[in-house]
Coordinates of C-alpha atoms and ligand atoms in Angstrom, one line a residue:
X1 CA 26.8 -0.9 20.1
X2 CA 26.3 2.2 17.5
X3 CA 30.0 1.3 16.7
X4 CA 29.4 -1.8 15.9
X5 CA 26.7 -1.0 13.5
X6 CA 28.5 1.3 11.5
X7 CA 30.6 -1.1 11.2
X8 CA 28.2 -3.0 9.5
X9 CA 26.6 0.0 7.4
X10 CA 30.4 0.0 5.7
X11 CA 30.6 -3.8 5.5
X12 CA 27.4 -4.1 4.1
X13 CA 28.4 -1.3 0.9
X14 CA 31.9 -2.4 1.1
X15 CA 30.5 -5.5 0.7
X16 CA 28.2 -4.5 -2.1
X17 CA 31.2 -3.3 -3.9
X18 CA 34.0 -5.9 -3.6
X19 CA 31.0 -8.4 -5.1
X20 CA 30.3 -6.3 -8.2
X21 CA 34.1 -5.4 -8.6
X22 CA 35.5 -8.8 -8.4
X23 CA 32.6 -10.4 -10.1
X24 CA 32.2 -7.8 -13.3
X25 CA 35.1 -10.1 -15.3
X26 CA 33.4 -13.4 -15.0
X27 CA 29.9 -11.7 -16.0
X28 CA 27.9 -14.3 -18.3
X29 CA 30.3 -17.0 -17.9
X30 CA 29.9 -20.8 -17.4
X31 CA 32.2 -21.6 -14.8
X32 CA 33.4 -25.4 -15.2
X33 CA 35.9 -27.3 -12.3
X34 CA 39.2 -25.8 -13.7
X35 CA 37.7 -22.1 -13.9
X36 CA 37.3 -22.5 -9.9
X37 CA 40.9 -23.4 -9.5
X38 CA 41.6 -19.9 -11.7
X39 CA 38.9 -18.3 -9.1
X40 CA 40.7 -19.2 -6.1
X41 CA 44.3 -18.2 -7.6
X42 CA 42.5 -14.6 -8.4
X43 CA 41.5 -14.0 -4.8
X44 CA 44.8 -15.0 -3.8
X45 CA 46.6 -12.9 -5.7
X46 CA 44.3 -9.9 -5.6
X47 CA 44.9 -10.9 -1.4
X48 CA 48.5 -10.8 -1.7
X49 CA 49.6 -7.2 -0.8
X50 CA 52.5 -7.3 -3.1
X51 CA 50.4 -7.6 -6.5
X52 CA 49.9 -4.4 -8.0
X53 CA 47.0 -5.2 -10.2
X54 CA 44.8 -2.3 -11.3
X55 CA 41.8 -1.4 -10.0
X56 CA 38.8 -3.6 -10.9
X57 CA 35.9 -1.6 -12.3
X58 CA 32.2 -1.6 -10.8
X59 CA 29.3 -1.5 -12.5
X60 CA 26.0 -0.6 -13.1
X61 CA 24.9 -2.3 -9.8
X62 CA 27.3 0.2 -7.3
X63 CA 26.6 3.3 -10.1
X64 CA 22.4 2.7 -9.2
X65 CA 23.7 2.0 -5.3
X66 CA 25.5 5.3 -5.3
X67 CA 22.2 7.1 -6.2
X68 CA 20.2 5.5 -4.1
X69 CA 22.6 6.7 -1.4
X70 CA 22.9 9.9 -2.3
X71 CA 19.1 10.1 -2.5
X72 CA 19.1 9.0 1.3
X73 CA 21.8 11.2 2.5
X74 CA 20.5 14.7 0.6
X75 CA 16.4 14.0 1.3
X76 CA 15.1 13.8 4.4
X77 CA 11.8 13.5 2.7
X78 CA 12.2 10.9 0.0
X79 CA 11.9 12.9 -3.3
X80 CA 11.8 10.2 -6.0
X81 CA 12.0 12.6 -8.8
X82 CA 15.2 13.8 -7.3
X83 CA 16.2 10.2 -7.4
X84 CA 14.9 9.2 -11.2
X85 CA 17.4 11.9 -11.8
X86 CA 20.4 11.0 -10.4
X87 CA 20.0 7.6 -12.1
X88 CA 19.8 9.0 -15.4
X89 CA 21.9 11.7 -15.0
X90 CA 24.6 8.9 -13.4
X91 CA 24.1 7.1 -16.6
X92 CA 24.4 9.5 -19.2
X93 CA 27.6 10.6 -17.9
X94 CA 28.9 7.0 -18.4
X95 CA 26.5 4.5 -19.9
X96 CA 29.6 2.1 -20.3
X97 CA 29.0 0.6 -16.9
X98 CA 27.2 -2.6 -18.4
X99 CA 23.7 -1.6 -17.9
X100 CA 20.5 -4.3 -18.5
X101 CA 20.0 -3.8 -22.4
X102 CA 16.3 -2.4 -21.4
X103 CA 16.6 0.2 -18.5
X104 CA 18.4 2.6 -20.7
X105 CA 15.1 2.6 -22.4
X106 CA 13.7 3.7 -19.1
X107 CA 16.4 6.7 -18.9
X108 CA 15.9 7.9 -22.3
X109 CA 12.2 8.2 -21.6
X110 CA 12.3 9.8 -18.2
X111 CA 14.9 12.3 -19.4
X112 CA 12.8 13.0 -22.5
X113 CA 9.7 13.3 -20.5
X114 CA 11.2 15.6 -18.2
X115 CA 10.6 13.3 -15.1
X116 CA 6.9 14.2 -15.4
X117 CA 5.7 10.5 -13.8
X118 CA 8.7 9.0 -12.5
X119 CA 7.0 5.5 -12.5
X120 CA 5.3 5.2 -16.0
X121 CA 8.3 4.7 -18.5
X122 CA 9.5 1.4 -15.8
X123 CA 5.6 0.3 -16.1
X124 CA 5.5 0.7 -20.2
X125 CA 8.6 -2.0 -20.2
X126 CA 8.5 -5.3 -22.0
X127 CA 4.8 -4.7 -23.2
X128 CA 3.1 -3.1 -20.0
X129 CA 4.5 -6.1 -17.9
X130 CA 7.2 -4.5 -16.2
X131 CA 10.8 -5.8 -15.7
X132 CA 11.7 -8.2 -13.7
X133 CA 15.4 -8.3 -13.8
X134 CA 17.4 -7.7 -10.8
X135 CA 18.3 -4.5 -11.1
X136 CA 16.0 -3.1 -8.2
X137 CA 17.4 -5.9 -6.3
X138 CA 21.2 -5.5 -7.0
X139 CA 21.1 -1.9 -5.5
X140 CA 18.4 -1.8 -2.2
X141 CA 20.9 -2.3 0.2
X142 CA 21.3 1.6 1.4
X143 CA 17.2 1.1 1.9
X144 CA 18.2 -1.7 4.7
X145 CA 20.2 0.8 6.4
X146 CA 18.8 3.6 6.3
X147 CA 16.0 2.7 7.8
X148 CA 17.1 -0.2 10.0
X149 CA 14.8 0.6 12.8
X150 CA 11.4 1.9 10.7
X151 CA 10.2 -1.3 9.0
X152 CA 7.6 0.4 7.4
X153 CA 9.4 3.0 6.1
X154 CA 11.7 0.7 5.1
X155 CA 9.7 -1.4 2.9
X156 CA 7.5 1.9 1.5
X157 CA 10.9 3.1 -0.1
X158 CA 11.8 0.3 -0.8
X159 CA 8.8 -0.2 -3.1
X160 CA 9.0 3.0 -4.9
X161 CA 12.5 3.0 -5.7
X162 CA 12.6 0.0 -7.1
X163 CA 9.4 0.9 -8.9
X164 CA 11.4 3.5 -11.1
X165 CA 13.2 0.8 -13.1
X166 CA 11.2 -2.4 -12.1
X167 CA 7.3 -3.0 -11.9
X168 CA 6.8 -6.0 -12.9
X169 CA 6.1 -7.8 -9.6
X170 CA 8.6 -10.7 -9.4
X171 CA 11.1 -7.4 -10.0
X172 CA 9.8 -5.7 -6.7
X173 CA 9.3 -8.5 -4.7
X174 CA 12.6 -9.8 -5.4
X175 CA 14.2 -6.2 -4.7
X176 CA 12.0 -6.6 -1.2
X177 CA 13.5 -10.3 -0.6
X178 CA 17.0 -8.4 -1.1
X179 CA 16.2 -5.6 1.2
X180 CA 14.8 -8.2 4.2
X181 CA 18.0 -10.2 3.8
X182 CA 20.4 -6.9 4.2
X183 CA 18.2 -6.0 6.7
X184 CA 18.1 -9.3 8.8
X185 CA 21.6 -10.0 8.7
X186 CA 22.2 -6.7 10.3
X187 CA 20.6 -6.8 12.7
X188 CA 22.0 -10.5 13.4
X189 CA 24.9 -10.5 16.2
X190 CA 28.2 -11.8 14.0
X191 CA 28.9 -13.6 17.6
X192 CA 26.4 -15.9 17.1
X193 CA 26.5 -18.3 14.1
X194 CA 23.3 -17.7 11.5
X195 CA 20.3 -20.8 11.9
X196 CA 20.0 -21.5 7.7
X197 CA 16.5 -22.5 8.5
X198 CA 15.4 -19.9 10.6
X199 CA 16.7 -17.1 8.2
X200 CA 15.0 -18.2 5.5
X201 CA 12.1 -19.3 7.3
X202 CA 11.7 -15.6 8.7
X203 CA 12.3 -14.1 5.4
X204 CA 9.4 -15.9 3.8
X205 CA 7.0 -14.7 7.0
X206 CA 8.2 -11.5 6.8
X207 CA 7.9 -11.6 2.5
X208 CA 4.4 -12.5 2.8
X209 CA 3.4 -9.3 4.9
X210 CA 4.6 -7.0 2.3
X211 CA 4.6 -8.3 -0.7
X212 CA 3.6 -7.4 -4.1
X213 CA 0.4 -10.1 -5.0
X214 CA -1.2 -11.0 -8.7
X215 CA -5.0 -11.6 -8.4
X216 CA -4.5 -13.9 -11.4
X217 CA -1.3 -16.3 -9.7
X218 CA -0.9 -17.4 -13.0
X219 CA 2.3 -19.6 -13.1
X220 CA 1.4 -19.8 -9.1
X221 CA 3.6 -16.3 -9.6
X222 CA 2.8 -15.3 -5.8
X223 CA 4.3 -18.3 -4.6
X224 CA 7.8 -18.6 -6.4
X225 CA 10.2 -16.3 -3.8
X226 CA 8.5 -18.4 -1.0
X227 CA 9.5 -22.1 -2.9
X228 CA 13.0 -21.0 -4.1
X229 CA 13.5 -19.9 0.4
X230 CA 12.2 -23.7 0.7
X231 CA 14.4 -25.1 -2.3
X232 CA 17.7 -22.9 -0.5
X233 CA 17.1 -24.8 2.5
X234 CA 16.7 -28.2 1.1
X235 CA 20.0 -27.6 -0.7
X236 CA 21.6 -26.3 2.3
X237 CA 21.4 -29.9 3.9
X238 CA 23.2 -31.4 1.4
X239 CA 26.8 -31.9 0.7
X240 CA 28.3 -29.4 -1.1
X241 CA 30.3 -30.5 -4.4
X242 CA 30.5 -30.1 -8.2
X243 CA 27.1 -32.3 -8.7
X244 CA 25.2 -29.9 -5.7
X245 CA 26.6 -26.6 -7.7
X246 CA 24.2 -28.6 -11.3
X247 CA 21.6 -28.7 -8.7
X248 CA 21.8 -24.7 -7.6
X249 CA 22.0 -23.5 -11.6
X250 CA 18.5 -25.7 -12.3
X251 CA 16.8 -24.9 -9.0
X252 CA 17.4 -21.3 -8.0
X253 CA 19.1 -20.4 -11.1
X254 CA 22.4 -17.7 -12.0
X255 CA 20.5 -15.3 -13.9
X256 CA 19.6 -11.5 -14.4
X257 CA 16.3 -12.6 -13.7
X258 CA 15.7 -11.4 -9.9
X259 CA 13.7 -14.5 -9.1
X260 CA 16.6 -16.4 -10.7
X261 CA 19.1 -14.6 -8.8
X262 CA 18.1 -13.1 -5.2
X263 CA 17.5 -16.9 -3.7
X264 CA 20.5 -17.7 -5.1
X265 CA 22.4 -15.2 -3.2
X266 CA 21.2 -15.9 0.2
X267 CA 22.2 -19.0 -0.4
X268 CA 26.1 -18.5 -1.2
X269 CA 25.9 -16.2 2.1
X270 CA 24.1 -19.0 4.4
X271 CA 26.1 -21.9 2.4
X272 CA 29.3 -19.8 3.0
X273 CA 29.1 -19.9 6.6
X274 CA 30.8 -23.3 6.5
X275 CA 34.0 -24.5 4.6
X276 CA 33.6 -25.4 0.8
X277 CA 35.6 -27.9 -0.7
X278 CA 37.7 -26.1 -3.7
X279 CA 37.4 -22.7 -1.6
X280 CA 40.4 -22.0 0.5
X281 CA 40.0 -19.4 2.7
X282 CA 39.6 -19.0 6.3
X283 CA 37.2 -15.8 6.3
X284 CA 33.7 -16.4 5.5
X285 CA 33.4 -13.4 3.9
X286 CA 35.4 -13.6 1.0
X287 CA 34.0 -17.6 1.0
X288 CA 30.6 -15.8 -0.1
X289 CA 31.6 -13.6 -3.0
X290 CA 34.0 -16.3 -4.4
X291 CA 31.7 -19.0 -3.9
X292 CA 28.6 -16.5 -5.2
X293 CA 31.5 -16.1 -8.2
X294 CA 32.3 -19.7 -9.0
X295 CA 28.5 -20.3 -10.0
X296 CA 28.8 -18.2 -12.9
X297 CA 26.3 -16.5 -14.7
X298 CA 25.1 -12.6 -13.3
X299 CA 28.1 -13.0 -10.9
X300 CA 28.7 -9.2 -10.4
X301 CA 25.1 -8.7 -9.4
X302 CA 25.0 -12.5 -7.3
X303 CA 27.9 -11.5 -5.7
X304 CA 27.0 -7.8 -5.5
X305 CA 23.8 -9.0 -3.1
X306 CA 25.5 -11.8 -1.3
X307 CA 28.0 -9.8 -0.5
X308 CA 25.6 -7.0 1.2
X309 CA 24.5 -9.2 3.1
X310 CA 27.5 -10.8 4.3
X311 CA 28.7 -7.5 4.6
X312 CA 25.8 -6.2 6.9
X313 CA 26.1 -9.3 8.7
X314 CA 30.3 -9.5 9.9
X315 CA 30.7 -5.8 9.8
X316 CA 33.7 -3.8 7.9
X317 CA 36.5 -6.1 10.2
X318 CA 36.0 -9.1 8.2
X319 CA 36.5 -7.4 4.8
X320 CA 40.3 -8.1 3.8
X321 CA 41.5 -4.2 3.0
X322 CA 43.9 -5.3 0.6
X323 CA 40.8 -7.1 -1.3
X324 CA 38.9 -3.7 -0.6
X325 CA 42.0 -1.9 -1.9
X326 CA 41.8 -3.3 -6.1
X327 CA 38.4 -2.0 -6.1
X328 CA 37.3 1.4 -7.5
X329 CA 35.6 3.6 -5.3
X330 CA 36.6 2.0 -2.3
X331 CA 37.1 4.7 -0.5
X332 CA 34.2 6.2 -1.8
X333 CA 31.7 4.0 -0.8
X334 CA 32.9 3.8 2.6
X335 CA 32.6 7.4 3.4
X336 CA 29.2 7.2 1.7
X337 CA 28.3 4.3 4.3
X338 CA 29.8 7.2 6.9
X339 CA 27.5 9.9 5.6
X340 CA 24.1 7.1 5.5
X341 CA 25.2 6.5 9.5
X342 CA 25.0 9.8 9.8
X343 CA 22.6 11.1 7.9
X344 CA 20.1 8.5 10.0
X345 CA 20.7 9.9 13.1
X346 CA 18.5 13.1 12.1
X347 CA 15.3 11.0 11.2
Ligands
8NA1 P1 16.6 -4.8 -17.4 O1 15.4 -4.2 -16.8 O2 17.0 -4.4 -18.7 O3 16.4 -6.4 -17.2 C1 17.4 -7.2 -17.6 C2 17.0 -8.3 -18.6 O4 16.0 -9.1 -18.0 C3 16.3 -7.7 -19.8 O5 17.2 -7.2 -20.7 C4 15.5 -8.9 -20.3 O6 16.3 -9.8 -21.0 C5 15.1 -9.6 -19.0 N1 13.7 -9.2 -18.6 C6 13.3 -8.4 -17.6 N2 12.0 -8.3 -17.5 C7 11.5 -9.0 -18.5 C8 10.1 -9.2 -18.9 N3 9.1 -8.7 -18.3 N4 10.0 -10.0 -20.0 C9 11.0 -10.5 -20.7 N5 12.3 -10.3 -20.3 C10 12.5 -9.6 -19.2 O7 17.8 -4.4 -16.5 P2 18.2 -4.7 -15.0 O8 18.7 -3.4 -14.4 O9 17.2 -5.4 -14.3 O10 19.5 -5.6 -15.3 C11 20.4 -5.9 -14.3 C12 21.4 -6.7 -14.8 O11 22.0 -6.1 -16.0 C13 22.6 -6.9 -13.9 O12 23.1 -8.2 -14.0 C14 23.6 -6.0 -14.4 O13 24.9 -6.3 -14.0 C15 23.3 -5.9 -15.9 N6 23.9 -6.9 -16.7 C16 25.0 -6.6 -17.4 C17 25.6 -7.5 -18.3 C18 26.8 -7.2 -19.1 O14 27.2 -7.9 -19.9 N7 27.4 -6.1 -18.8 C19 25.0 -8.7 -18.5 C20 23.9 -9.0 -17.9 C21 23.4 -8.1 -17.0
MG2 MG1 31.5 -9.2 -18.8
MG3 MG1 26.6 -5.1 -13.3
MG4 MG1 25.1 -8.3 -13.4

């Protein structure tokens, strides 16, 4: 039983990794029917032991993972300060790794502030209103672990980490919705098939305990995480084919926008639990990153998430180790996955 879950805690960041990895060099692209065909050939090679391709790069979604890993493993008592630090210290050592254009705002400011409030350059953001991209949820995954069996603490942390970088409140509750998905699929025997309904169904319960709310609802903003779980499960029930993908992009959306970007992740994981046409592959878990990848748009960060929570879901066995293998910091992130197991047992 405690095997089988670390297995998961390295699927989930192996996971996490492979997404951003393989997704980084089709970042911001519109993907049309041929670009798939290029897709599949790319997994297949990048499958094939014999191809000696170089190591794919992450990004800044595994560089803000790592810290919030590291922040896990080294304080027992979560010490946000500690971990406002090892973002921007992570970033000035190399802000190449294809940041959002306004979070290196954030850094400059807490460095230049000397960390005083660790919350108030993310809440000065885009006018006082906060950012909602998805960079609190591209990196919450080591919050789902960690605290696997304390909810509450869980969903605490949760907040404030993501509250660092992202205040605006579709940006935390989208980082939650992330965090809840991780979370539920690990917990979820990979035995038993996954109910689409019932996993998005429980998400929005569980969403509406702890989330974020605007007394104003203007835009009926309290309610848009909760449509987009009804919209994944109304595309769910439909065949799957180039027209269904037009329907995704206008509905849930491919964006850096975390409201247009954490539905659609838990969608390529529940859609990828059965065959896609144009997707050849046996193993559901590289159907979900290349499926999250053929959509286009934020595909690091879409296939980043999805593939967290395919990850946490299957466990490390269903990760292809020569797919692991082209990706930087593979063997890094597992032994970080090794130390968060660890690290746990002492709560
Ligand atoms: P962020 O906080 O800078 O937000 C990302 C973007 O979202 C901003 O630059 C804005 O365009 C928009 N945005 C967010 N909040 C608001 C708001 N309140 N009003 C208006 N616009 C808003 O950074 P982040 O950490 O959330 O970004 C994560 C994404 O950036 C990930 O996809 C990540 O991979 C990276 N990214 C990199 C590239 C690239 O070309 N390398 C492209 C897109 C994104
Ligand atoms: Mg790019
Ligand atoms: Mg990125
Ligand atoms: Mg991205």
């Amino acid at each position: 039983e405690s095997s089988l879950m670390k297995s998961k805690f390295r699927g989930c960041l192996l996971g996490s990794l492979i997404g951003d990895c393989l997704g980084a060099p089709f970042e911001g692209d519109v993907v049309t029917a041929g670009d798939k065909i290029v897709i599949q050939r790319y997994f297949d090679k990048l499958q094939d032991s014999t191809f000696k391709a170089p190591f794919k790069q992450y990004t800044d979604d595994t560089a803000m993972c790592k810290s919030v890993a590291k922040f896990l493993i080294d304080k027992p008592e979560p010490d946000y300060k500690f971990l406002a630090k090892l973002f921007v210290t992570e970033y000035f050592n190399e802000p190449k790794r294809g940041y959002g254009e306004n979070v290196i705002e954030v850094f400059r400011k807490l460095k230049n502030t000397k960390f005083e409030d660790v919350y108030k350059p993310a809440r000065e953001q885009f006018f006082g209103s906060g950012s909602y991209g998805n960079g609190g949820a591209m990196r919450i995954a080591p919050v789902s672990l960690y605290f696997y069996n304390q909810y509450h603490s869980m969903v605490e942390v949760a907040k404030n980490v993501t509250k660092i970088t992202h205040s605006n409140i579709l940006g935390i509750n989208g980082a939650l919705l992330q965090c809840l998905a991780v979370h539920q699929a690990l917990l979820s025997d990979p035995e038993n098939s996954i109910d689409p309904k019932k996993f998005c169904t429980e998400l929005s319960t569980k969403l509406k305990d702890i989330e974020e709310v605007d007394e104003d609802n203007l835009d009926n903003i309290n309610n848009i995480y909760h449509d987009k779980l009804k919209t994944v499960q109304k595309l769910l029930q439909k065949e799957p084919s180039d027209d269904l993908d037009e329907e995704i992009l206008e509905n849930l959306g491919n964006g850096i926008r975390a409201h247009e970007s954490v539905p659609t992740a838990i969608y390529c994981f529940l859609r990828a639990q059965n065959e896609i046409p144009g997707i050849e592959t046996e193993n559901s878990f590289r159907r979900t990153i290349q499926y999250a990848i053929t959509l286009g748009g934020d595909t690091d960060t879409i296939a980043c998430m999805a593939g967290a929570i395919a990850g946490a879901y299957l466990g490390e066995d269903a990760i292809n180790s020569v797919l692991a293998k082209h990706c930087e910091f593979n063997k890094e992130i597992l032994e970080m996955a090794e130390n968060l197991f660890t690290a746990r047992e002492s709560i």
